[in-house]
């Protein structure tokens, strides 16, 4: 039987996420979209046809409306830990290591707000 080994719980989120591979040359940076299918405090599975190599650093953009009705944009940095190329859905397992735009919020609260809007 499968035993869950994650430190933080994951939730099926189905939230659209914009992302790009972090490159030193910003002029050639490409932007893609994916869907966060399985998201938690430490990382997520991002469904996308645009797979990045394991070890790549990606920049992620989440947008949602907070409890006060304000539009909030959060950027996160993550490492690609694994890819799923041959099974459906295609995607990447990402581990978060940095967040920007949280201000006085914590990511868990933001994640809950994102889930309420799906």
mmCIF file of C-alpha atoms in Angstrom:
data_model
loop_
_atom_site.group_PDB
_atom_site.id
_atom_site.type_symbol
_atom_site.label_atom_id
_atom_site.label_comp_id
_atom_site.label_asym_id
_atom_site.label_seq_id
_atom_site.Cartn_x
_atom_site.Cartn_y
_atom_site.Cartn_z
ATOM 1 C CA UNK A 1 0.000 0.000 0.000
ATOM 2 C CA UNK A 2 1.189 3.552 -0.795
ATOM 3 C CA UNK A 3 2.337 5.565 2.213
ATOM 4 C CA UNK A 4 2.427 9.373 1.982
ATOM 5 C CA UNK A 5 5.912 10.662 2.891
ATOM 6 C CA UNK A 6 5.458 14.389 2.267
ATOM 7 C CA UNK A 7 5.922 16.815 5.153
ATOM 8 C CA UNK A 8 3.087 19.073 3.946
ATOM 9 C CA UNK A 9 -0.312 18.049 2.642
ATOM 10 C CA UNK A 10 -1.048 18.511 -1.042
ATOM 11 C CA UNK A 11 -4.313 19.573 -2.624
ATOM 12 C CA UNK A 12 -5.647 19.221 -6.147
ATOM 13 C CA UNK A 13 -5.750 22.826 -7.207
ATOM 14 C CA UNK A 14 -6.353 23.076 -10.979
ATOM 15 C CA UNK A 15 -4.987 26.667 -10.929
ATOM 16 C CA UNK A 16 -3.470 28.259 -14.048
ATOM 17 C CA UNK A 17 0.167 29.231 -13.585
ATOM 18 C CA UNK A 18 2.463 31.237 -15.849
ATOM 19 C CA UNK A 19 6.093 30.167 -15.816
ATOM 20 C CA UNK A 20 9.453 30.690 -17.479
ATOM 21 C CA UNK A 21 12.864 29.092 -17.260
ATOM 22 C CA UNK A 22 15.263 31.393 -15.462
ATOM 23 C CA UNK A 23 18.001 32.354 -17.883
ATOM 24 C CA UNK A 24 20.783 34.857 -17.588
ATOM 25 C CA UNK A 25 19.708 36.412 -20.917
ATOM 26 C CA UNK A 26 16.339 38.063 -20.225
ATOM 27 C CA UNK A 27 16.000 38.973 -23.929
ATOM 28 C CA UNK A 28 15.495 35.327 -24.874
ATOM 29 C CA UNK A 29 13.228 34.382 -21.977
ATOM 30 C CA UNK A 30 10.145 32.406 -23.067
ATOM 31 C CA UNK A 31 6.888 32.339 -21.112
ATOM 32 C CA UNK A 32 4.606 29.320 -20.863
ATOM 33 C CA UNK A 33 1.413 28.292 -19.085
ATOM 34 C CA UNK A 34 0.544 25.248 -17.081
ATOM 35 C CA UNK A 35 -1.934 24.038 -14.504
ATOM 36 C CA UNK A 36 -1.017 23.346 -10.877
ATOM 37 C CA UNK A 37 -2.634 19.957 -10.328
ATOM 38 C CA UNK A 38 -1.154 19.023 -6.982
ATOM 39 C CA UNK A 39 0.025 21.917 -4.838
ATOM 40 C CA UNK A 40 1.362 22.235 -1.317
ATOM 41 C CA UNK A 41 3.679 24.395 0.759
ATOM 42 C CA UNK A 42 6.836 22.684 -0.468
ATOM 43 C CA UNK A 43 6.036 22.254 -4.150
ATOM 44 C CA UNK A 44 3.615 21.172 -6.830
ATOM 45 C CA UNK A 45 3.039 19.103 -9.929
ATOM 46 C CA UNK A 46 2.675 21.452 -12.901
ATOM 47 C CA UNK A 47 0.828 19.972 -15.872
ATOM 48 C CA UNK A 48 2.349 21.343 -19.071
ATOM 49 C CA UNK A 49 3.580 20.337 -22.506
ATOM 50 C CA UNK A 50 6.627 22.617 -22.019
ATOM 51 C CA UNK A 51 8.913 20.447 -19.902
ATOM 52 C CA UNK A 52 12.193 21.769 -18.511
ATOM 53 C CA UNK A 53 15.201 19.568 -17.715
ATOM 54 C CA UNK A 54 15.591 18.225 -14.183
ATOM 55 C CA UNK A 55 17.530 20.759 -12.082
ATOM 56 C CA UNK A 56 16.247 23.777 -14.043
ATOM 57 C CA UNK A 57 15.163 26.856 -12.108
ATOM 58 C CA UNK A 58 11.725 28.146 -13.097
ATOM 59 C CA UNK A 59 9.927 31.368 -12.229
ATOM 60 C CA UNK A 60 6.206 30.936 -11.512
ATOM 61 C CA UNK A 61 3.400 33.505 -11.452
ATOM 62 C CA UNK A 62 0.142 32.971 -9.532
ATOM 63 C CA UNK A 63 -2.702 35.508 -9.516
ATOM 64 C CA UNK A 64 -5.797 35.547 -7.326
ATOM 65 C CA UNK A 65 -8.259 37.852 -5.575
ATOM 66 C CA UNK A 66 -7.709 38.108 -1.809
ATOM 67 C CA UNK A 67 -10.388 38.325 0.910
ATOM 68 C CA UNK A 68 -10.477 42.132 0.590
ATOM 69 C CA UNK A 69 -11.104 41.940 -3.183
ATOM 70 C CA UNK A 70 -7.590 43.003 -4.196
ATOM 71 C CA UNK A 71 -5.795 41.310 -7.075
ATOM 72 C CA UNK A 72 -2.631 39.666 -5.768
ATOM 73 C CA UNK A 73 0.293 38.501 -7.882
ATOM 74 C CA UNK A 74 2.770 36.121 -6.304
ATOM 75 C CA UNK A 75 5.999 35.019 -7.885
ATOM 76 C CA UNK A 76 7.764 31.859 -6.825
ATOM 77 C CA UNK A 77 11.065 30.270 -7.727
ATOM 78 C CA UNK A 78 11.249 26.499 -7.951
ATOM 79 C CA UNK A 79 13.600 23.707 -8.964
ATOM 80 C CA UNK A 80 12.443 21.012 -11.394
ATOM 81 C CA UNK A 81 12.890 17.797 -9.385
ATOM 82 C CA UNK A 82 11.419 15.375 -11.931
ATOM 83 C CA UNK A 83 9.487 15.272 -15.202
ATOM 84 C CA UNK A 84 6.685 13.094 -16.472
ATOM 85 C CA UNK A 85 7.163 12.852 -20.227
ATOM 86 C CA UNK A 86 5.553 9.614 -21.322
ATOM 87 C CA UNK A 87 2.445 9.329 -19.138
ATOM 88 C CA UNK A 88 -0.559 11.611 -19.134
ATOM 89 C CA UNK A 89 -0.697 14.274 -17.912
ATOM 90 C CA UNK A 90 2.735 15.513 -18.961
ATOM 91 C CA UNK A 91 4.329 17.792 -16.414
ATOM 92 C CA UNK A 92 6.999 18.571 -13.865
ATOM 93 C CA UNK A 93 7.439 18.050 -10.142
ATOM 94 C CA UNK A 94 8.623 21.381 -8.697
ATOM 95 C CA UNK A 95 10.104 22.243 -5.307
ATOM 96 C CA UNK A 96 9.618 25.847 -4.144
ATOM 97 C CA UNK A 97 12.558 27.730 -2.658
ATOM 98 C CA UNK A 98 11.551 31.421 -2.801
ATOM 99 C CA UNK A 99 8.382 33.550 -2.866
ATOM 100 C CA UNK A 100 7.889 37.225 -3.749
ATOM 101 C CA UNK A 101 4.765 39.354 -3.356
ATOM 102 C CA UNK A 102 3.428 37.658 -0.233
ATOM 103 C CA UNK A 103 3.776 40.831 1.863
ATOM 104 C CA UNK A 104 2.255 39.944 5.257
ATOM 105 C CA UNK A 105 0.472 36.805 3.952
ATOM 106 C CA UNK A 106 1.793 33.301 4.243
ATOM 107 C CA UNK A 107 1.726 30.989 1.239
ATOM 108 C CA UNK A 108 -0.722 28.584 2.879
ATOM 109 C CA UNK A 109 -3.353 31.359 3.103
ATOM 110 C CA UNK A 110 -2.676 32.339 -0.499
ATOM 111 C CA UNK A 111 -3.017 28.730 -1.601
ATOM 112 C CA UNK A 112 -6.400 28.506 0.140
ATOM 113 C CA UNK A 113 -7.557 31.680 -1.655
ATOM 114 C CA UNK A 114 -6.411 30.279 -5.005
ATOM 115 C CA UNK A 115 -8.359 27.074 -4.410
ATOM 116 C CA UNK A 116 -11.564 28.943 -3.575
ATOM 117 C CA UNK A 117 -11.457 30.641 -6.990
ATOM 118 C CA UNK A 118 -11.162 27.478 -9.093
#
